[in-house]
Amino acid sequence: SALESEIKGKHCIVVSPGPSLEKNIELLKNRDTSQLLIAVAQAAPALAKHSIDADFLVVMDPLNYSWVLDHTDCSKSKGLIIGDACHTSFFEKEFPRVYAFHNVKASFSVDKILGSEMLLPGGSVSVGAAVLALMFEASHLTLVGQDLAISEGRYYGGYGEGVELNADCMISVPGYYGNQVATKPDYASFIREFERLALLYGTKTKLNNSTEGGAFIDGFDHIPLADALRMLGEQNTAFTPEAISDDEIDQRLGALAKGLKAERDVLTETYKIAVECSRLIKKIASPSDPKMKVLKRKEKKLSLCTDKSPTLQIFCQLEVASTLRQIKNARSFEDNKSLSIKLYATLMKASGRLRQEISKQLETALSPHMGS
């Protein structure tokens, strides 16, 4: 939310790494200083190649691809806009400021600790950057390098760069120049997201698609970047977000430590009960064994513990759900027993590892706030 005063009334240019970017990227070098350049991190290599400094860089994906910033002087930007669940390598870059948002549901009540409940939605980082500009009432939003299609036989493949395209999976959509172009299913969903944004914000913000290639986005004006750059928003004013006081930082860290300790306690209890269940079920020879009643009670406690743990739900929810489905469909007691042992092992491994990681965080970053 500290960015609202910087974005409101400005012409925001969102730069993505599509193949068409090379057609007009040079024009960004001499843009008016009132125009705010917001680049997704994957576009940083292209900008660096042309000695163009972005005002802000945006990171939403959790993987470590911080190498895209190797040739970028991060200190020349105004800051990094990053999801709180992204890789720590990005936080270690020399950005003047870091603006964190929640791109997944916040764990440990971090949203309440930070005094913010804002989630930045979007299936792609480019959509997320556009949402940021629109939400804070930019006067103009211009998309550059947002091909969303197989442009001239090329596309930005992200982490799958170089992977051969399956022609059977291609979709035909309207193109930037009025023709039909091929695109991938995920790109098609991003097109729909941009079109939805146009319906929601098109009357408040002037929307331009200046990619000059790729897919057509309904609700946007498709104009050359040179024309879009003639549209000016408000002139720059000094942008100095209010610093967080040391006392407030201490209070937030204390609250975070409390949340981490509560999560560690739940994980400890989960591990303990999973071990008890694992030992007990190995002693049970048939469904009529009296120890089955004891096991069912312990399993109920185990289920309650896992429901309380946001980290377990993130790390092993799919594996647990899959095993539970298999248990439900098991045709024999022995199959049910072996699958239950597998379930307990999954929870033991996950809760044990997560408990260690949380303890490590408490011992380092939050050590002054450990309490008794």
JSON list of N, CA, C and O in Angstrom, two decimals, residues 9-10 32 38 47 84 138 171 174 176 219 249 256 290 306 329 341 350:
[
{"chain": "A", "resi": 9, "resn": "GLY", "atom": "N", "xyz": [-2.46, 8.21, -10.59]},
{"chain": "A", "resi": 9, "resn": "GLY", "atom": "CA", "xyz": [-2.40, 9.28, -11.56]},
{"chain": "A", "resi": 9, "resn": "GLY", "atom": "C", "xyz": [-1.25, 9.20, -12.55]},
{"chain": "A", "resi": 9, "resn": "GLY", "atom": "O", "xyz": [-1.13, 10.05, -13.43]},
{"chain": "A", "resi": 10, "resn": "LYS", "atom": "N", "xyz": [-0.41, 8.18, -12.44]},
{"chain": "A", "resi": 10, "resn": "LYS", "atom": "CA", "xyz": [0.76, 8.06, -13.32]},
{"chain": "A", "resi": 10, "resn": "LYS", "atom": "C", "xyz": [0.46, 7.17, -14.53]},
{"chain": "A", "resi": 10, "resn": "LYS", "atom": "O", "xyz": [-0.46, 6.35, -14.52]},
{"chain": "A", "resi": 32, "resn": "ASP", "atom": "N", "xyz": [9.32, 9.77, -20.97]},
{"chain": "A", "resi": 32, "resn": "ASP", "atom": "CA", "xyz": [9.18, 10.91, -20.06]},
{"chain": "A", "resi": 32, "resn": "ASP", "atom": "C", "xyz": [9.38, 10.43, -18.62]},
{"chain": "A", "resi": 32, "resn": "ASP", "atom": "O", "xyz": [8.95, 9.33, -18.24]},
{"chain": "A", "resi": 38, "resn": "ILE", "atom": "N", "xyz": [7.39, -0.41, -14.90]},
{"chain": "A", "resi": 38, "resn": "ILE", "atom": "CA", "xyz": [7.27, -1.56, -14.01]},
{"chain": "A", "resi": 38, "resn": "ILE", "atom": "C", "xyz": [7.56, -2.81, -14.84]},
{"chain": "A", "resi": 38, "resn": "ILE", "atom": "O", "xyz": [6.81, -3.16, -15.74]},
{"chain": "A", "resi": 47, "resn": "LEU", "atom": "N", "xyz": [16.14, -5.44, -20.76]},
{"chain": "A", "resi": 47, "resn": "LEU", "atom": "CA", "xyz": [16.30, -4.04, -20.39]},
{"chain": "A", "resi": 47, "resn": "LEU", "atom": "C", "xyz": [17.76, -3.71, -20.14]},
{"chain": "A", "resi": 47, "resn": "LEU", "atom": "O", "xyz": [18.26, -2.65, -20.56]},
{"chain": "A", "resi": 84, "resn": "ASP", "atom": "N", "xyz": [5.51, -12.51, -0.76]},
{"chain": "A", "resi": 84, "resn": "ASP", "atom": "CA", "xyz": [6.19, -12.88, 0.48]},
{"chain": "A", "resi": 84, "resn": "ASP", "atom": "C", "xyz": [6.64, -14.34, 0.49]},
{"chain": "A", "resi": 84, "resn": "ASP", "atom": "O", "xyz": [7.45, -14.72, 1.34]},
{"chain": "A", "resi": 138, "resn": "ALA", "atom": "N", "xyz": [-3.76, 4.13, -11.66]},
{"chain": "A", "resi": 138, "resn": "ALA", "atom": "CA", "xyz": [-2.88, 4.73, -12.66]},
{"chain": "A", "resi": 138, "resn": "ALA", "atom": "C", "xyz": [-3.73, 5.43, -13.70]},
{"chain": "A", "resi": 138, "resn": "ALA", "atom": "O", "xyz": [-4.85, 4.99, -14.01]},
{"chain": "A", "resi": 171, "resn": "ILE", "atom": "N", "xyz": [-4.01, -23.25, -29.47]},
{"chain": "A", "resi": 171, "resn": "ILE", "atom": "CA", "xyz": [-5.33, -22.63, -29.62]},
{"chain": "A", "resi": 171, "resn": "ILE", "atom": "C", "xyz": [-5.19, -21.44, -30.56]},
{"chain": "A", "resi": 171, "resn": "ILE", "atom": "O", "xyz": [-4.19, -20.73, -30.49]},
{"chain": "A", "resi": 174, "resn": "PRO", "atom": "N", "xyz": [-7.52, -14.29, -31.83]},
{"chain": "A", "resi": 174, "resn": "PRO", "atom": "CA", "xyz": [-7.27, -13.09, -32.63]},
{"chain": "A", "resi": 174, "resn": "PRO", "atom": "C", "xyz": [-5.90, -12.50, -32.35]},
{"chain": "A", "resi": 174, "resn": "PRO", "atom": "O", "xyz": [-5.46, -12.46, -31.20]},
{"chain": "A", "resi": 176, "resn": "TYR", "atom": "N", "xyz": [-2.77, -9.43, -32.76]},
{"chain": "A", "resi": 176, "resn": "TYR", "atom": "CA", "xyz": [-2.59, -7.98, -32.57]},
{"chain": "A", "resi": 176, "resn": "TYR", "atom": "C", "xyz": [-2.95, -7.21, -33.84]},
{"chain": "A", "resi": 176, "resn": "TYR", "atom": "O", "xyz": [-3.54, -6.14, -33.77]},
{"chain": "A", "resi": 219, "resn": "GLY", "atom": "N", "xyz": [-10.68, -4.80, -25.17]},
{"chain": "A", "resi": 219, "resn": "GLY", "atom": "CA", "xyz": [-10.79, -3.79, -24.14]},
{"chain": "A", "resi": 219, "resn": "GLY", "atom": "C", "xyz": [-9.58, -2.88, -24.06]},
{"chain": "A", "resi": 219, "resn": "GLY", "atom": "O", "xyz": [-9.62, -1.84, -23.40]},
{"chain": "A", "resi": 249, "resn": "ILE", "atom": "N", "xyz": [8.87, -2.44, 14.27]},
{"chain": "A", "resi": 249, "resn": "ILE", "atom": "CA", "xyz": [9.53, -3.67, 13.79]},
{"chain": "A", "resi": 249, "resn": "ILE", "atom": "C", "xyz": [9.63, -4.68, 14.91]},
{"chain": "A", "resi": 249, "resn": "ILE", "atom": "O", "xyz": [9.36, -5.88, 14.73]},
{"chain": "A", "resi": 256, "resn": "LEU", "atom": "N", "xyz": [5.34, -12.18, 15.08]},
{"chain": "A", "resi": 256, "resn": "LEU", "atom": "CA", "xyz": [5.72, -13.26, 14.18]},
{"chain": "A", "resi": 256, "resn": "LEU", "atom": "C", "xyz": [6.31, -14.43, 14.96]},
{"chain": "A", "resi": 256, "resn": "LEU", "atom": "O", "xyz": [6.01, -15.59, 14.68]},
{"chain": "A", "resi": 290, "resn": "PRO", "atom": "N", "xyz": [-9.29, -54.93, 19.33]},
{"chain": "A", "resi": 290, "resn": "PRO", "atom": "CA", "xyz": [-9.73, -53.85, 20.23]},
{"chain": "A", "resi": 290, "resn": "PRO", "atom": "C", "xyz": [-8.90, -52.58, 20.12]},
{"chain": "A", "resi": 290, "resn": "PRO", "atom": "O", "xyz": [-9.38, -51.48, 20.43]},
{"chain": "A", "resi": 306, "resn": "THR", "atom": "N", "xyz": [-3.44, -31.55, 11.85]},
{"chain": "A", "resi": 306, "resn": "THR", "atom": "CA", "xyz": [-3.08, -31.16, 10.48]},
{"chain": "A", "resi": 306, "resn": "THR", "atom": "C", "xyz": [-3.96, -30.02, 9.98]},
{"chain": "A", "resi": 306, "resn": "THR", "atom": "O", "xyz": [-3.51, -29.17, 9.22]},
{"chain": "A", "resi": 329, "resn": "ASN", "atom": "N", "xyz": [-10.69, -46.28, -0.96]},
{"chain": "A", "resi": 329, "resn": "ASN", "atom": "CA", "xyz": [-11.00, -47.27, -1.99]},
{"chain": "A", "resi": 329, "resn": "ASN", "atom": "C", "xyz": [-10.32, -48.62, -1.78]},
{"chain": "A", "resi": 329, "resn": "ASN", "atom": "O", "xyz": [-10.44, -49.52, -2.62]},
{"chain": "A", "resi": 341, "resn": "ILE", "atom": "N", "xyz": [0.00, -46.59, 7.04]},
{"chain": "A", "resi": 341, "resn": "ILE", "atom": "CA", "xyz": [1.40, -46.45, 7.45]},
{"chain": "A", "resi": 341, "resn": "ILE", "atom": "C", "xyz": [2.11, -45.42, 6.57]},
{"chain": "A", "resi": 341, "resn": "ILE", "atom": "O", "xyz": [2.89, -44.60, 7.05]},
{"chain": "A", "resi": 350, "resn": "ALA", "atom": "N", "xyz": [7.12, -34.67, 7.02]},
{"chain": "A", "resi": 350, "resn": "ALA", "atom": "CA", "xyz": [6.83, -33.25, 6.77]},
{"chain": "A", "resi": 350, "resn": "ALA", "atom": "C", "xyz": [6.85, -32.44, 8.06]},
{"chain": "A", "resi": 350, "resn": "ALA", "atom": "O", "xyz": [7.48, -31.37, 8.13]}
]
